[in-house]
CSV table of C-alpha atoms and ligand atoms in Angstrom, one decimal:
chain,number,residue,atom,x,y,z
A,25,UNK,CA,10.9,-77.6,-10.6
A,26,UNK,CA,8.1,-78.4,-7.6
A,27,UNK,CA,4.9,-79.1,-9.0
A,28,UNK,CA,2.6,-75.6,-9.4
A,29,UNK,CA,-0.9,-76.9,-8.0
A,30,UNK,CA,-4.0,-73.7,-7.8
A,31,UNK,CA,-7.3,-74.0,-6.1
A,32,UNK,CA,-10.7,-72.9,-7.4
A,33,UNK,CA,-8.5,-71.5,-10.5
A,34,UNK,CA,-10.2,-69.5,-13.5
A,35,UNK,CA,-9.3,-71.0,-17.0
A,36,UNK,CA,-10.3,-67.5,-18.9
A,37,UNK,CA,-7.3,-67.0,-20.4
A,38,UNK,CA,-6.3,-70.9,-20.7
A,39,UNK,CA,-9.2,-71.6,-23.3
A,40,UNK,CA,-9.5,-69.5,-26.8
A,41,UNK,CA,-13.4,-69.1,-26.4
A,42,UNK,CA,-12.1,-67.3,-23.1
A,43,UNK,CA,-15.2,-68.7,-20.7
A,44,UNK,CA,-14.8,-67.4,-17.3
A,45,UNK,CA,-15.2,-70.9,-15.3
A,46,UNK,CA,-13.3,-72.1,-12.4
A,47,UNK,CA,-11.3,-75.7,-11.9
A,48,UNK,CA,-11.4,-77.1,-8.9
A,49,UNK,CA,-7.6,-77.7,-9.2
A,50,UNK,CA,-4.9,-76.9,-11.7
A,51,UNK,CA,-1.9,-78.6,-11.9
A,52,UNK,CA,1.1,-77.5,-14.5
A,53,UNK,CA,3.3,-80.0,-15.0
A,54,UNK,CA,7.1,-78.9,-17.0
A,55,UNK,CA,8.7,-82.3,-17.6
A,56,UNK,CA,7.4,-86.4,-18.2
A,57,UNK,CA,8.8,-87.7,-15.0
A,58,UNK,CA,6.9,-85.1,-12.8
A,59,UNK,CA,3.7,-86.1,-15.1
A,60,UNK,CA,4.5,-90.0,-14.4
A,61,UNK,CA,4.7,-88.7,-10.3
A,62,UNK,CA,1.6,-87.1,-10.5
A,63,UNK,CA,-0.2,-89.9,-12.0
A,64,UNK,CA,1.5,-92.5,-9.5
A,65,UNK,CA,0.7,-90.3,-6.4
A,66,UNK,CA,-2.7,-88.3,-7.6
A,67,UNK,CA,-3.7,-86.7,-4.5
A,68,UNK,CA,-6.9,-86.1,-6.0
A,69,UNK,CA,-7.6,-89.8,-7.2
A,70,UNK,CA,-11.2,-90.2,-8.1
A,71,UNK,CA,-11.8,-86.7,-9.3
A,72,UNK,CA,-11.8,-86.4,-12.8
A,73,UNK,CA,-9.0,-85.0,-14.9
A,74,UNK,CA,-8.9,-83.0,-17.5
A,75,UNK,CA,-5.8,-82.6,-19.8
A,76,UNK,CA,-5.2,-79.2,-21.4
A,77,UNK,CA,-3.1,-78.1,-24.0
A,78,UNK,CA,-3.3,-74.2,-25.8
A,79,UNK,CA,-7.0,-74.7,-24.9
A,80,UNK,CA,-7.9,-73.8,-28.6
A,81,UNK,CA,-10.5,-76.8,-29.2
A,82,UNK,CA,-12.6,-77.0,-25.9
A,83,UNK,CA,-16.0,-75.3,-25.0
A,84,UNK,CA,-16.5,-74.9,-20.9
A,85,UNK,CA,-20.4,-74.8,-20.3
A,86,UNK,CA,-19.5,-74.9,-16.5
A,87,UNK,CA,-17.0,-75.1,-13.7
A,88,UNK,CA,-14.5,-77.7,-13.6
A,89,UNK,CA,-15.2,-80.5,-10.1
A,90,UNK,CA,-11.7,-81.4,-10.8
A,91,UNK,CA,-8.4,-81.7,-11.3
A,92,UNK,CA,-7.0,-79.7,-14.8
A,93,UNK,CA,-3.5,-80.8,-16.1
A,94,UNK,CA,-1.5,-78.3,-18.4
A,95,UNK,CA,1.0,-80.0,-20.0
A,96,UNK,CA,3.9,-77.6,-20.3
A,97,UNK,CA,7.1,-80.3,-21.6
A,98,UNK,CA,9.2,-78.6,-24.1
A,99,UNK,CA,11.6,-79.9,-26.7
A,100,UNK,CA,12.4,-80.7,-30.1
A,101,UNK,CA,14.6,-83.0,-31.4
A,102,UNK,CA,15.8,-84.7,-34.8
A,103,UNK,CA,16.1,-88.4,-33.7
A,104,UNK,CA,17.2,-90.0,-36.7
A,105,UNK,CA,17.7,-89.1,-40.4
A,106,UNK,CA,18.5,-90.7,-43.5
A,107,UNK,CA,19.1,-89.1,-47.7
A,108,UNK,CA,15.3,-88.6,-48.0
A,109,UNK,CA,13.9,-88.3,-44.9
A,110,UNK,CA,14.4,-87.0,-40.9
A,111,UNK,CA,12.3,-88.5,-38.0
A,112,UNK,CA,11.5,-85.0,-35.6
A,113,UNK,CA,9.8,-85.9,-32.5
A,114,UNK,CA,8.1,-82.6,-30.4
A,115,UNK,CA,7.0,-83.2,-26.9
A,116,UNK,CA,3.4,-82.1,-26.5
A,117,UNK,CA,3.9,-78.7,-24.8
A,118,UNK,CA,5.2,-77.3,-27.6
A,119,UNK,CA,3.1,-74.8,-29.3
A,120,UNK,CA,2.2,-76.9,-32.7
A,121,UNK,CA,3.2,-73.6,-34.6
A,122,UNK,CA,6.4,-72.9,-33.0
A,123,UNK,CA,6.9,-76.4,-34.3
A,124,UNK,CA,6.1,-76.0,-38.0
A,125,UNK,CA,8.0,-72.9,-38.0
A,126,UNK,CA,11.0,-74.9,-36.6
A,127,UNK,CA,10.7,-77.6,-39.6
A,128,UNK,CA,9.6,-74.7,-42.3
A,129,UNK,CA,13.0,-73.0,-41.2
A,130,UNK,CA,15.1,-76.5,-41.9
A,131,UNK,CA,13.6,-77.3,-45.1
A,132,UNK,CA,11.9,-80.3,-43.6
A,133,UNK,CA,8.4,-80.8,-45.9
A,134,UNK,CA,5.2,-82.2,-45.1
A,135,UNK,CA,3.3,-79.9,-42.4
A,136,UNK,CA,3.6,-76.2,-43.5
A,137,UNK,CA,0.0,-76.4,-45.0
A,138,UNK,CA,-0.6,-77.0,-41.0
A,139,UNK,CA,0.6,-73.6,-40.0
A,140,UNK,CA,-0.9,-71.3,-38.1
A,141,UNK,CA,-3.3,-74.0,-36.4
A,142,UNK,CA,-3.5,-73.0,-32.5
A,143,UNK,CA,-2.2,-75.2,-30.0
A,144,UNK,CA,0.0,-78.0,-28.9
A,145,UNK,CA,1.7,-80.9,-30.4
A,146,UNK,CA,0.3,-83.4,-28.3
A,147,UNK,CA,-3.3,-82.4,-29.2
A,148,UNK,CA,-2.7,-82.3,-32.8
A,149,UNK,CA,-3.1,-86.3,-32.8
A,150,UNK,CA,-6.1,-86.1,-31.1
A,151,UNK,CA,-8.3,-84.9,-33.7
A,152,UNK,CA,-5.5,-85.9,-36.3
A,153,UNK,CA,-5.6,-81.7,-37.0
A,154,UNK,CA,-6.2,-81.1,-40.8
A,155,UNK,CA,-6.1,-77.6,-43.1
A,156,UNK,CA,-5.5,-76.8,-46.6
A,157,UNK,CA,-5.5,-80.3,-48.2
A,158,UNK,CA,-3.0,-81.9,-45.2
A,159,UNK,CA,-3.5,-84.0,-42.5
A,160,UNK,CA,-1.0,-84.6,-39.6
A,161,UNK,CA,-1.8,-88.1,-40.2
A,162,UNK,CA,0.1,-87.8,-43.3
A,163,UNK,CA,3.5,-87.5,-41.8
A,164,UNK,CA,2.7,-88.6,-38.6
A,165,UNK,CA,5.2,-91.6,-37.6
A,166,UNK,CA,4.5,-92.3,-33.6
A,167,UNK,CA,3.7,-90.5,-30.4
A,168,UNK,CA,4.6,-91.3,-26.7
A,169,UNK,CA,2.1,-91.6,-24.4
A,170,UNK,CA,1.4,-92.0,-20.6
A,171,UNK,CA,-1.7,-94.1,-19.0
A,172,UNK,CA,-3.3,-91.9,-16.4
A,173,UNK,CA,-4.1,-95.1,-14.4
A,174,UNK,CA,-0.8,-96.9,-14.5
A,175,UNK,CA,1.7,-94.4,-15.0
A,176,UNK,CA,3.1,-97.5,-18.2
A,177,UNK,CA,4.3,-95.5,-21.1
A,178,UNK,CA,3.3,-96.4,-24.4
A,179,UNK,CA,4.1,-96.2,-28.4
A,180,UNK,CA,1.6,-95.9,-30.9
A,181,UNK,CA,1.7,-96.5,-34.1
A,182,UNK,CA,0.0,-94.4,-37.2
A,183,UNK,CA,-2.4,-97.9,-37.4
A,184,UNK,CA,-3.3,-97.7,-33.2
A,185,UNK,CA,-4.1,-94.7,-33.5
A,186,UNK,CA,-6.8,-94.8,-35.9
A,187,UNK,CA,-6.2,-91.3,-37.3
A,188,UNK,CA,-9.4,-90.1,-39.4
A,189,UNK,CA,-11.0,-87.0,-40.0
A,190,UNK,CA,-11.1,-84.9,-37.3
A,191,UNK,CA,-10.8,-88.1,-35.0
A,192,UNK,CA,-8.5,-90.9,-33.3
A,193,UNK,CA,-9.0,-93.9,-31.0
A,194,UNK,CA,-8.2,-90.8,-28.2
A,195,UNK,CA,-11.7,-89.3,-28.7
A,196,UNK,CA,-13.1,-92.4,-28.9
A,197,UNK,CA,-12.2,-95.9,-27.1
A,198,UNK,CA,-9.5,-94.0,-25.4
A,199,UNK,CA,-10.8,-91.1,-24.5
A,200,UNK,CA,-9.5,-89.9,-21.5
A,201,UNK,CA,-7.5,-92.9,-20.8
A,202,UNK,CA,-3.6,-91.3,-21.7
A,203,UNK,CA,-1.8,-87.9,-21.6
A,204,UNK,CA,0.1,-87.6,-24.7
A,205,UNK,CA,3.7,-86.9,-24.0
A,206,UNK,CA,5.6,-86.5,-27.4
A,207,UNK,CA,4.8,-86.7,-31.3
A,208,UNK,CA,7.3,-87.7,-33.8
A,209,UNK,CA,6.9,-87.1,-37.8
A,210,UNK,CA,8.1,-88.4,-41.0
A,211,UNK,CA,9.4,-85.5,-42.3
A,212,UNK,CA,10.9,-85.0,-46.3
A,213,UNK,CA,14.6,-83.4,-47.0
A,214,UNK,CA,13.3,-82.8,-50.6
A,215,UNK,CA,10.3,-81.5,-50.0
A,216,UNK,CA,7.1,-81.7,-52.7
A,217,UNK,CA,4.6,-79.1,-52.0
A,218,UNK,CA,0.9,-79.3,-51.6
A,219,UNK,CA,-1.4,-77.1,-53.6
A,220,UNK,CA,-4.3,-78.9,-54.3
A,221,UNK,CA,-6.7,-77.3,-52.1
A,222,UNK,CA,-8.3,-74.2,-54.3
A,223,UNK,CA,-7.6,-71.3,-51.9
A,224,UNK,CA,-3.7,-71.8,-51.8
A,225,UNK,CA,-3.8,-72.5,-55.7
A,226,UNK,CA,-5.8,-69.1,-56.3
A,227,UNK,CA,-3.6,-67.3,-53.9
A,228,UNK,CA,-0.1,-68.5,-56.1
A,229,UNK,CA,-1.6,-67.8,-59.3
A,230,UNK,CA,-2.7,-64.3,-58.2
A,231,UNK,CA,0.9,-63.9,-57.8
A,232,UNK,CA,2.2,-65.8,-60.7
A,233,UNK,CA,5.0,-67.6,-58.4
A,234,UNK,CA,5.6,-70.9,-60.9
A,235,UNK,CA,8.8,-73.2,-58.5
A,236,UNK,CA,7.3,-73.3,-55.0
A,237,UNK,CA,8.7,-73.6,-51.7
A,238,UNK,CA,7.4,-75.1,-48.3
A,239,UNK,CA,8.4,-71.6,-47.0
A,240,UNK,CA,6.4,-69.6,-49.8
A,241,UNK,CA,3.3,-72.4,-49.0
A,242,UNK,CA,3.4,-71.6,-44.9
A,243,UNK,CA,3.3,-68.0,-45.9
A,244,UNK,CA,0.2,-68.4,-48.2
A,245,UNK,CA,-1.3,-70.3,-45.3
A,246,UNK,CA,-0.8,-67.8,-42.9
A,247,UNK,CA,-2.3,-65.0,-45.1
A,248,UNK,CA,-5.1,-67.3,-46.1
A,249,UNK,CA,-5.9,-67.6,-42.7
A,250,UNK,CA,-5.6,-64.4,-41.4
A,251,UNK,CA,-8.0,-63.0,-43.7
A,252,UNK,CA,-10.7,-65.8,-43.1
A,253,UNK,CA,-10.5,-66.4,-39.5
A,254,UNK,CA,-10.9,-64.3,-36.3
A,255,UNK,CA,-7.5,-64.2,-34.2
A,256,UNK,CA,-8.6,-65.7,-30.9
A,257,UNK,CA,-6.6,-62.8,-29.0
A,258,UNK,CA,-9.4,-60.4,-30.8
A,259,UNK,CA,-12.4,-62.8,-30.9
A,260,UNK,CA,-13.0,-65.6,-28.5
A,261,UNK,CA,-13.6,-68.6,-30.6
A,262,UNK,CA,-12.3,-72.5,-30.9
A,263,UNK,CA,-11.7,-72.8,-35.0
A,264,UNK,CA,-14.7,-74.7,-36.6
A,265,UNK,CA,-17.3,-75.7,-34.1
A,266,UNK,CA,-18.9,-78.1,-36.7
A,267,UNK,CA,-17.2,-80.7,-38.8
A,268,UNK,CA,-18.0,-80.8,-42.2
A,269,UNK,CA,-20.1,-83.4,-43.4
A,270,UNK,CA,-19.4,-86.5,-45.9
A,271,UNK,CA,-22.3,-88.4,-47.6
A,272,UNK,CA,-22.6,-90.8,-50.7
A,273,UNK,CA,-22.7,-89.7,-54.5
A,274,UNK,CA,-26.3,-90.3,-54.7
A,275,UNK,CA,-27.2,-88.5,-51.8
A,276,UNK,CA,-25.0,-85.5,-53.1
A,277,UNK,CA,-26.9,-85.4,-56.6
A,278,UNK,CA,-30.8,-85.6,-55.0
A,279,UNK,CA,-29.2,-82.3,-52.8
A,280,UNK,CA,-27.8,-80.9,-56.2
A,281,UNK,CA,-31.3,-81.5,-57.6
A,282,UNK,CA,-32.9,-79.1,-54.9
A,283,UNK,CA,-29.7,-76.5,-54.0
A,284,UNK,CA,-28.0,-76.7,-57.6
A,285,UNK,CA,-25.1,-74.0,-56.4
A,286,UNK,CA,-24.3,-76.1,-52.8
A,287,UNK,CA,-20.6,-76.7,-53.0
A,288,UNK,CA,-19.7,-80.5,-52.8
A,289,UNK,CA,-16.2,-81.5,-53.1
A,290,UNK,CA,-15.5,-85.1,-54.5
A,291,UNK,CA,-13.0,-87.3,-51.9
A,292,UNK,CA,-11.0,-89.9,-52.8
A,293,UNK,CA,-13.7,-92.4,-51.3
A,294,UNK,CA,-15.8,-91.8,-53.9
A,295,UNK,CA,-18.0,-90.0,-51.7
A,296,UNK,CA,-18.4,-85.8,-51.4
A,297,UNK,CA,-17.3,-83.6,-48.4
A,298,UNK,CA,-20.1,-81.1,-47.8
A,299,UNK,CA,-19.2,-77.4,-46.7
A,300,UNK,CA,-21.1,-77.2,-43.6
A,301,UNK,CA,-20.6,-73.8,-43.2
A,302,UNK,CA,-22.3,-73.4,-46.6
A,303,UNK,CA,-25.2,-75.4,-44.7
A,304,UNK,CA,-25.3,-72.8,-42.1
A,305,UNK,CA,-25.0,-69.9,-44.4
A,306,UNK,CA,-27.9,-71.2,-46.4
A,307,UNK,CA,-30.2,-71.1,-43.0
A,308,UNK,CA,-29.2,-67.7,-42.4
A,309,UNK,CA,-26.9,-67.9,-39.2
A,310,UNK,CA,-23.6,-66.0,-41.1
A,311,UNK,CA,-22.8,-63.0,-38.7
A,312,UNK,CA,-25.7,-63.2,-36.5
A,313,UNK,CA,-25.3,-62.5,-32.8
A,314,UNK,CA,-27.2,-63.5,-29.6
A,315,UNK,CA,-26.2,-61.1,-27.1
A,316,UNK,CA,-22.1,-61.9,-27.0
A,317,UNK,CA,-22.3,-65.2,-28.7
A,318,UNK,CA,-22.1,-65.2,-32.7
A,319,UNK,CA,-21.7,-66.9,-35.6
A,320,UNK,CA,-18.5,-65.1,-37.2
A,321,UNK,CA,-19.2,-62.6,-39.9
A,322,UNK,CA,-16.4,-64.1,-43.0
A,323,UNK,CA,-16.9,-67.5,-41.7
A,324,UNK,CA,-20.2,-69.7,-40.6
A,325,UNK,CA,-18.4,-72.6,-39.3
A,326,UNK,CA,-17.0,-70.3,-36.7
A,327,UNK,CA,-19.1,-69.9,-33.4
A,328,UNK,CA,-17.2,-66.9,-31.3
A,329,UNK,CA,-18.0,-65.4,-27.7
A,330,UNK,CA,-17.9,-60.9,-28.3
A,331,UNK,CA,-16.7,-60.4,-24.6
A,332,UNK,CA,-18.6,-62.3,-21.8
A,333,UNK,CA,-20.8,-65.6,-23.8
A,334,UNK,CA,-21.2,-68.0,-20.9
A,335,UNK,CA,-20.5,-71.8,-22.3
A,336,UNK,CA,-23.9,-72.3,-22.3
A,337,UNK,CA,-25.3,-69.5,-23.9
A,338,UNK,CA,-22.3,-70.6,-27.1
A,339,UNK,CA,-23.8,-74.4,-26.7
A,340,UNK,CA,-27.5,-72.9,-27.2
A,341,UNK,CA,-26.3,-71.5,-30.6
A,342,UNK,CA,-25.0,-74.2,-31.6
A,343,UNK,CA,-28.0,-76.4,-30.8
A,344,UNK,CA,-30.8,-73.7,-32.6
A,345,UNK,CA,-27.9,-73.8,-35.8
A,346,UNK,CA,-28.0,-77.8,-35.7
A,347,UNK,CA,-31.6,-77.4,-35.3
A,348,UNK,CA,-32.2,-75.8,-38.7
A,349,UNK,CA,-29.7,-77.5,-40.4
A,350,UNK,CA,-31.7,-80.8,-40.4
A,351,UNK,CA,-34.9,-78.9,-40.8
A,352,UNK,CA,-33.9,-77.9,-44.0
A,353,UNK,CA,-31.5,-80.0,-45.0
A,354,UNK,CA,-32.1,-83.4,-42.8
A,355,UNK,CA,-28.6,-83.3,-42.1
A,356,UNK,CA,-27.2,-84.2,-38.5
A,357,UNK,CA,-24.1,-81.1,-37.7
A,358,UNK,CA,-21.8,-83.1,-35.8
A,359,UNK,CA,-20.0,-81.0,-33.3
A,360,UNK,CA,-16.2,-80.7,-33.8
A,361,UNK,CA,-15.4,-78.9,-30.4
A,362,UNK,CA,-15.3,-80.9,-26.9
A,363,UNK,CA,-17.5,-79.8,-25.0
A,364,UNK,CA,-16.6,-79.6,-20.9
B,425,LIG,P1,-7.0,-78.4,-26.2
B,425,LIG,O1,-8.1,-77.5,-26.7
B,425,LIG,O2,-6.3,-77.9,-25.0
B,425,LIG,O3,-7.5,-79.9,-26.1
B,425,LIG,C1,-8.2,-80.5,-27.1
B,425,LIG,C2,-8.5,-81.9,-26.7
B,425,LIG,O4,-7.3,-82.7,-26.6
B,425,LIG,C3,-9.1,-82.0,-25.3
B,425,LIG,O5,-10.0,-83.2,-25.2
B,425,LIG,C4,-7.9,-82.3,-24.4
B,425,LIG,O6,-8.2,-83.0,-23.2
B,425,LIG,C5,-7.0,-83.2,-25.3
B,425,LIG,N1,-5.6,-83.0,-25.1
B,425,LIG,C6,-4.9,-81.9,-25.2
B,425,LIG,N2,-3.6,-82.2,-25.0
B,425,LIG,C7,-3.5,-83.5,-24.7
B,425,LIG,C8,-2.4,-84.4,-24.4
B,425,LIG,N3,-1.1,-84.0,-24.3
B,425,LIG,N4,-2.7,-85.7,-24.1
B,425,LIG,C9,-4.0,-86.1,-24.2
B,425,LIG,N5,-5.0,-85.3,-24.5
B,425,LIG,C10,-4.8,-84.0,-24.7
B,425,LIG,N6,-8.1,-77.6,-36.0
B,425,LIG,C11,-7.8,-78.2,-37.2
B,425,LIG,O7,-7.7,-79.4,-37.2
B,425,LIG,N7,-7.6,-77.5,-38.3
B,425,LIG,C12,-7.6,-76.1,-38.4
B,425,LIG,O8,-7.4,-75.5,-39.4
B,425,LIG,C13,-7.9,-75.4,-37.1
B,425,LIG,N8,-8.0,-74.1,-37.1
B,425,LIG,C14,-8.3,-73.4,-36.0
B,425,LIG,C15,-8.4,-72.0,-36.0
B,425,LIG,C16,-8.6,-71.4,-34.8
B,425,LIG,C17,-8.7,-69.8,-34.8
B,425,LIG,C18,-8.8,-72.1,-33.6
B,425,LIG,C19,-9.1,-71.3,-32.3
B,425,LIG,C20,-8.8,-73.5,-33.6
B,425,LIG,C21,-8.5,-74.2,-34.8
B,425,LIG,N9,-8.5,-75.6,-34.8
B,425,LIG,C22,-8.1,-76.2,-36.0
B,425,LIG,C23,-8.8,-76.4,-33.6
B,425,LIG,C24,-7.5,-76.5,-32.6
B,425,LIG,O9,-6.6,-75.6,-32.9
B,425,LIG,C25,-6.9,-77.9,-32.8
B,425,LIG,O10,-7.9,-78.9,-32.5
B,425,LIG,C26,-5.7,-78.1,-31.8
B,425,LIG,O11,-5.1,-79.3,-32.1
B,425,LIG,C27,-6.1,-78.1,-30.3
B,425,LIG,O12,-4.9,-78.0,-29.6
B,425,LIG,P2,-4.9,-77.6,-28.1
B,425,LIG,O13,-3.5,-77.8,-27.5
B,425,LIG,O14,-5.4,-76.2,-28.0
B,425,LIG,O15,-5.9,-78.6,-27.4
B,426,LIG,N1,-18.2,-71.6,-47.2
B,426,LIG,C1,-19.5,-71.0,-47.1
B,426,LIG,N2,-19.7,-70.0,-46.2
B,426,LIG,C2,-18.8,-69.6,-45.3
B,426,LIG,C3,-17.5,-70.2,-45.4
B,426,LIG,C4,-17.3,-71.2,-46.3
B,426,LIG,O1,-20.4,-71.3,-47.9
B,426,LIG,O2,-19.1,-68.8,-44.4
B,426,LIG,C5,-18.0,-72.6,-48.2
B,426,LIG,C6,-17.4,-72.2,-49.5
B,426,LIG,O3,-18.0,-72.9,-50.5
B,426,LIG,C7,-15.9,-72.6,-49.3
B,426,LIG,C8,-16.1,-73.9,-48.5
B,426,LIG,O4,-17.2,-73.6,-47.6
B,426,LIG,O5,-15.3,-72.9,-50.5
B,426,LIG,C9,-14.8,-74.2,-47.7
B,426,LIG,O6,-14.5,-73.2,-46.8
B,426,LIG,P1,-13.0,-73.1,-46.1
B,426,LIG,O7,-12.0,-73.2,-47.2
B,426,LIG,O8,-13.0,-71.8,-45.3
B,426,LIG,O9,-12.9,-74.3,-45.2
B,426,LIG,P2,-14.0,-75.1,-44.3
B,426,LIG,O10,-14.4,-76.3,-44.9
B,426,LIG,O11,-15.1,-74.2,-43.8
B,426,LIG,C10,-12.2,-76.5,-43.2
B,426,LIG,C11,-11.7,-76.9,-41.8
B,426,LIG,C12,-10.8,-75.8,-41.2
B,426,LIG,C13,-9.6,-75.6,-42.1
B,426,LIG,C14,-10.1,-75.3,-43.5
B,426,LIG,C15,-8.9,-75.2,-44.4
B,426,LIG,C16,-13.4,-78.4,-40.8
B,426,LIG,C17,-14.5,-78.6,-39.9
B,426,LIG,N3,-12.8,-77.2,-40.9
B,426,LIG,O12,-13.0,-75.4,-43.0
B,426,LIG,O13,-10.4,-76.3,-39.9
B,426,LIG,O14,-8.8,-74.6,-41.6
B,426,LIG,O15,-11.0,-76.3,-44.0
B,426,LIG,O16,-8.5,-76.5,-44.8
B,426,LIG,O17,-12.9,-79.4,-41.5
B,426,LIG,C18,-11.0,-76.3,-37.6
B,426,LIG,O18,-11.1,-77.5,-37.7
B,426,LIG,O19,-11.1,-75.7,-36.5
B,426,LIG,C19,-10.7,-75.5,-38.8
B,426,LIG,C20,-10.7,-74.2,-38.8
């Protein structure tokens, strides 16, 4: 297929906090060797790039003075497998759900607490994408990916790519240095489900379902999700816009001295994950609006644009929420979101 290159192109529907801004260029590429041509015959060298997958984690605050790069590959495929376990490697345009749905269906355990996240496969590395007690980092084998500047394709291991929450050497000393082309996982054939994290373990003793399967957990996921968070198709919004926020023991008892009901949530560090949207809820923000920008109603985490929020009009939410946040707690809200 030829290359499908737009000029002065609007990325509404192409990012879920659907911000009217224009790209300069957009480029949608369908397969790795027309990505590795691009890269090696960039007619627009020395304007920056931007990579895009679903668009689901991204905050436009203005137009784009450059080129944007959908990455459309499709493909999955089972690349080895042994008694216990099956190596499945996804190239990055595939929509990450499509994906678990794919490995939910075959019996293959290890993501299905990851269901429903918005998106593509080759983001999901990026902020190492996380929900209901699981991490993709947990299954997470290698990835595939191509230097913009070179065109040299590369493997990376779990270790190179310094997976952490909500983060990876490709937000930090990488950032913007390689477009991700495929993702493979460590995937189980006897699968042990994950219920550790309270809401899923609520929602299967509600029902009184004892022997649980990775097909009954993706289903509580979904249900879970769908009555927490807004749908992006009927509120504009990126998923949390803050991360929460980890601090020591002995910080966590001098704020359980002052706020004895703030919920803190002991890691295996031996230090406590704060709800941050507990933080904002505390300074009031939960379901207030500023013109079409909010703070979603069921959860505080959850910045969302009701119709026609400019970028910068979501940003100056975010920045009065942070604001109050360390007034009255002296805690710094780092922002999960990338903001373009
Ligand atoms: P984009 O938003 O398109 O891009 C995100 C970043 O990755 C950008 O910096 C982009 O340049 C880069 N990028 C994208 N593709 C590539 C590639 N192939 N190569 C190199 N760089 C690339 N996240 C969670 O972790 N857990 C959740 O539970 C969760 N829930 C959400 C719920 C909702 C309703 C929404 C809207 C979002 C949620 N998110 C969640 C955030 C988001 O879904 C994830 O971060 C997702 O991985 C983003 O994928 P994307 O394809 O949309 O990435
Ligand atoms: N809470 C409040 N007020 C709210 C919402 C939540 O006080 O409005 C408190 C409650 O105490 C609740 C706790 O926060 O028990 C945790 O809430 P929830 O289970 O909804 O999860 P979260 O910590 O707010 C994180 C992720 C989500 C992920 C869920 C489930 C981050 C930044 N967010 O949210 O990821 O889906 O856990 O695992 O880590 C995303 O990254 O975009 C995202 C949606």
């Amino acid at each position: 297929m030829v290359m499908q290159v737009k000029e002065k192109y609007s990325l509404k529907h192409l990012n879920t906090f659907g911000i009217d801004v224009m790209t300069k260029y957009f480029v949608g590429l369908d397969n790795d060797r027309e990505i590795k041509k691009f890269l090696l015959n960039n007619p627009y060298k020395g304007l920056p790039l931007l990579i895009l997958g679903g668009g689901s984690n991204i905050l436009f605050t203005k137009d784009f003075d450059g080129v944007v790069l959908k990455v459309n590959t499709k493909g999955i495929e089972i690349i080895a497998e042994d008694f216990e376990n099956v190596f499945v490697k996804a190239k990055a345009g595939e929509v990450w759900n499509d994906f678990v749905n794919f490995c939910v269906e075959k019996n293959y355990g290890g993501i299905e607490n990851l269901a429903m996240i918005p998106g593509c496969v080759g983001a999901s590395p990026i902020q190492n994408i996380g929900a209901y007690g699981v991490e993709m980092k947990d299954t997470f084998h290698q990835l595939e990916a191509i230097n913009i500047h070179s065109g040299e394709i590369k493997k990376f291991t779990k270790a190179e790519c310094t997976l952490e929450y909500r983060d990876s050497i490709f937000k930090n000393e990488l950032k913007g240095q390689y477009i991700i082309l495929s993702v493979t996982f460590k995937l189980s054939k006897n699968p042990v489900v994950n219920i550790s994290y309270g809401a899923i373990r609520k929602d299967f003793e509600l029902m009184g379902i004892k022997s649980i399967t990775i097909q009954e957990i993706r289903d509580a996921v979904c249900r879970i999700r769908l009555n927490k968070l807004p749908i992006p198709d009927e509120i504009a919004n990126a998923g949390s816009f803050f991360k929460n926020y980890y601090i020591s023991k002995k910080k966590f008892e001098t704020l359980k001295n002052s706020y004895p009901d703030i919920p803190g949530f002991k890691t295996e560090h031996s230090c406590y994950k704060l709800a941050s949207a507990w933080l904002i809820e505390q300074c009031g923000w939960k379901g207030k609006r500023i013109g079409d920008a909010g703070v979603h109603e069921k959860q505080a985490l959850v910045l969302v644009n009701y119709g026609s929020a400019k970028g910068n009009e979501i940003l100056k939410l975010a920045n009065q929420i942070k604001n109050s946040v360390k007034e009255k707690f002296c805690i710094e809200l780092e922002t999960e979101v990338n903001i373009i």
